[in-house]
PDB file of C-alpha atoms in Angstrom:
ATOM      1  CA  MET A   1      14.003 -13.048 -13.398  1.00  0.00           C
ATOM      2  CA  PHE A   2      15.310  -9.918 -11.727  1.00  0.00           C
ATOM      3  CA  ASP A   3      17.857 -10.137  -8.979  1.00  0.00           C
ATOM      4  CA  SER A   4      17.122  -8.446  -5.652  1.00  0.00           C
ATOM      5  CA  GLU A   5      19.063  -5.293  -6.550  1.00  0.00           C
ATOM      6  CA  GLN A   6      17.147  -4.886  -9.813  1.00  0.00           C
ATOM      7  CA  GLN A   7      13.867  -5.476  -7.986  1.00  0.00           C
ATOM      8  CA  ALA A   8      14.804  -2.779  -5.473  1.00  0.00           C
ATOM      9  CA  HIS A   9      15.491  -0.297  -8.305  1.00  0.00           C
ATOM     10  CA  ILE A  10      12.186  -1.136  -9.985  1.00  0.00           C
ATOM     11  CA  ARG A  11      10.288  -0.673  -6.706  1.00  0.00           C
ATOM     12  CA  THR A  12      12.009   2.659  -6.111  1.00  0.00           C
ATOM     13  CA  ALA A  13      11.129   3.851  -9.625  1.00  0.00           C
ATOM     14  CA  LEU A  14       7.505   2.813  -9.165  1.00  0.00           C
ATOM     15  CA  ARG A  15       7.275   4.615  -5.813  1.00  0.00           C
ATOM     16  CA  ASP A  16       8.849   7.740  -7.312  1.00  0.00           C
ATOM     17  CA  SER A  17       6.415   7.722 -10.251  1.00  0.00           C
ATOM     18  CA  ARG A  18       3.487   7.240  -7.903  1.00  0.00           C
ATOM     19  CA  ARG A  19       4.691  10.065  -5.659  1.00  0.00           C
ATOM     20  CA  GLU A  20       5.173  12.411  -8.632  1.00  0.00           C
ATOM     21  CA  GLY A  21       1.662  11.609  -9.837  1.00  0.00           C
ATOM     22  CA  LEU A  22       0.227  12.434  -6.415  1.00  0.00           C
ATOM     23  CA  ILE A  23       2.243  15.650  -6.211  1.00  0.00           C
ATOM     24  CA  LYS A  24       0.853  16.767  -9.585  1.00  0.00           C
ATOM     25  CA  PHE A  25      -2.680  15.781  -8.579  1.00  0.00           C
ATOM     26  CA  PHE A  26      -2.488  17.679  -5.273  1.00  0.00           C
ATOM     27  CA  ASP A  27      -0.932  20.711  -6.906  1.00  0.00           C
ATOM     28  CA  GLU A  28      -3.911  20.966  -9.241  1.00  0.00           C
ATOM     29  CA  PHE A  29      -6.441  19.943  -6.564  1.00  0.00           C
ATOM     30  CA  ILE A  30      -5.204  22.501  -4.035  1.00  0.00           C
ATOM     31  CA  THR A  31      -5.200  25.203  -6.698  1.00  0.00           C
ATOM     32  CA  LEU A  32      -8.865  24.430  -7.424  1.00  0.00           C
ATOM     33  CA  LEU A  33      -9.700  24.403  -3.712  1.00  0.00           C
ATOM     34  CA  GLU A  34      -8.029  27.789  -3.239  1.00  0.00           C
ATOM     35  CA  GLN A  35      -9.979  29.203  -6.191  1.00  0.00           C
ATOM     36  CA  GLU A  36     -13.154  28.067  -4.424  1.00  0.00           C
ATOM     37  CA  GLY A  37     -12.095  29.728  -1.163  1.00  0.00           C
ATOM     38  CA  PHE A  38     -10.830  26.666   0.722  1.00  0.00           C
ATOM     39  CA  SER A  39      -7.589  26.766   2.690  1.00  0.00           C
ATOM     40  CA  SER A  40      -4.904  24.202   3.472  1.00  0.00           C
ATOM     41  CA  GLN A  41      -6.292  24.226   6.998  1.00  0.00           C
ATOM     42  CA  ASP A  42      -9.717  23.231   5.627  1.00  0.00           C
ATOM     43  CA  LEU A  43      -8.108  20.372   3.690  1.00  0.00           C
ATOM     44  CA  LEU A  44      -6.184  19.052   6.700  1.00  0.00           C
ATOM     45  CA  GLU A  45      -9.267  19.219   8.902  1.00  0.00           C
ATOM     46  CA  ALA A  46     -11.257  17.325   6.255  1.00  0.00           C
ATOM     47  CA  ILE A  47      -8.557  14.644   5.998  1.00  0.00           C
ATOM     48  CA  ALA A  48      -8.547  14.292   9.793  1.00  0.00           C
ATOM     49  CA  ALA A  49     -12.347  13.882   9.812  1.00  0.00           C
ATOM     50  CA  TRP A  50     -12.169  11.359   6.979  1.00  0.00           C
ATOM     51  CA  MET A  51      -9.500   9.336   8.780  1.00  0.00           C
ATOM     52  CA  PHE A  52     -11.608   9.288  11.918  1.00  0.00           C
ATOM     53  CA  ARG A  53     -14.429   7.665   9.948  1.00  0.00           C
ATOM     54  CA  GLN A  54     -12.168   5.263   8.038  1.00  0.00           C
ATOM     55  CA  ARG A  55      -9.891   3.809  10.677  1.00  0.00           C
ATOM     56  CA  PRO A  56     -10.502   2.612  14.196  1.00  0.00           C
ATOM     57  CA  ASN A  57      -8.560   4.632  16.764  1.00  0.00           C
ATOM     58  CA  PRO A  58      -6.401   6.821  14.486  1.00  0.00           C
ATOM     59  CA  GLU A  59      -6.061   9.431  17.224  1.00  0.00           C
ATOM     60  CA  GLU A  60      -2.314  10.017  16.871  1.00  0.00           C
ATOM     61  CA  VAL A  61      -2.492  10.624  13.124  1.00  0.00           C
ATOM     62  CA  ILE A  62      -5.545  12.833  13.531  1.00  0.00           C
ATOM     63  CA  LYS A  63      -3.768  14.805  16.261  1.00  0.00           C
ATOM     64  CA  HIS A  64      -0.836  15.459  13.908  1.00  0.00           C
ATOM     65  CA  LEU A  65      -3.198  16.633  11.163  1.00  0.00           C
ATOM     66  CA  GLU A  66      -5.081  18.885  13.579  1.00  0.00           C
ATOM     67  CA  ASP A  67      -1.779  20.284  14.886  1.00  0.00           C
ATOM     68  CA  ALA A  68      -0.676  20.973  11.306  1.00  0.00           C
ATOM     69  CA  ALA A  69      -3.982  22.714  10.580  1.00  0.00           C
ATOM     70  CA  MET A  70      -3.556  24.893  13.676  1.00  0.00           C
ATOM     71  CA  GLU A  71       0.014  25.739  12.689  1.00  0.00           C
ATOM     72  CA  LEU A  72      -1.132  26.729   9.198  1.00  0.00           C
ATOM     73  CA  SER A  73      -3.733  29.044  10.694  1.00  0.00           C
ATOM     74  CA  ARG A  74      -0.939  30.946  12.471  1.00  0.00           C
ATOM     75  CA  ILE A  75       1.053  31.579   9.290  1.00  0.00           C
ATOM     76  CA  PRO A  76       0.156  34.942   7.704  1.00  0.00           C
ATOM     77  CA  LYS A  77      -1.269  34.691   4.174  1.00  0.00           C
ATOM     78  CA  ASN A  78       0.491  36.508   1.358  1.00  0.00           C
TER      79      ASN A  78
END
């Protein structure tokens, strides 16, 4: 058996691996979206719409995503 400190280290390692996998996935996914003409704003708006359909009353999260999409639209593209 693992003691609680060892369990905490294992959990942290698993979370880090999971996060790194998602970062790699999104890096490639966003690159493909950009090649197809989609923007980060499009992605955030789609996530907000998806959340609205998936969860009852997710207004606060959706508001943050919509705010982020609006903020991205104000940033000049390179």
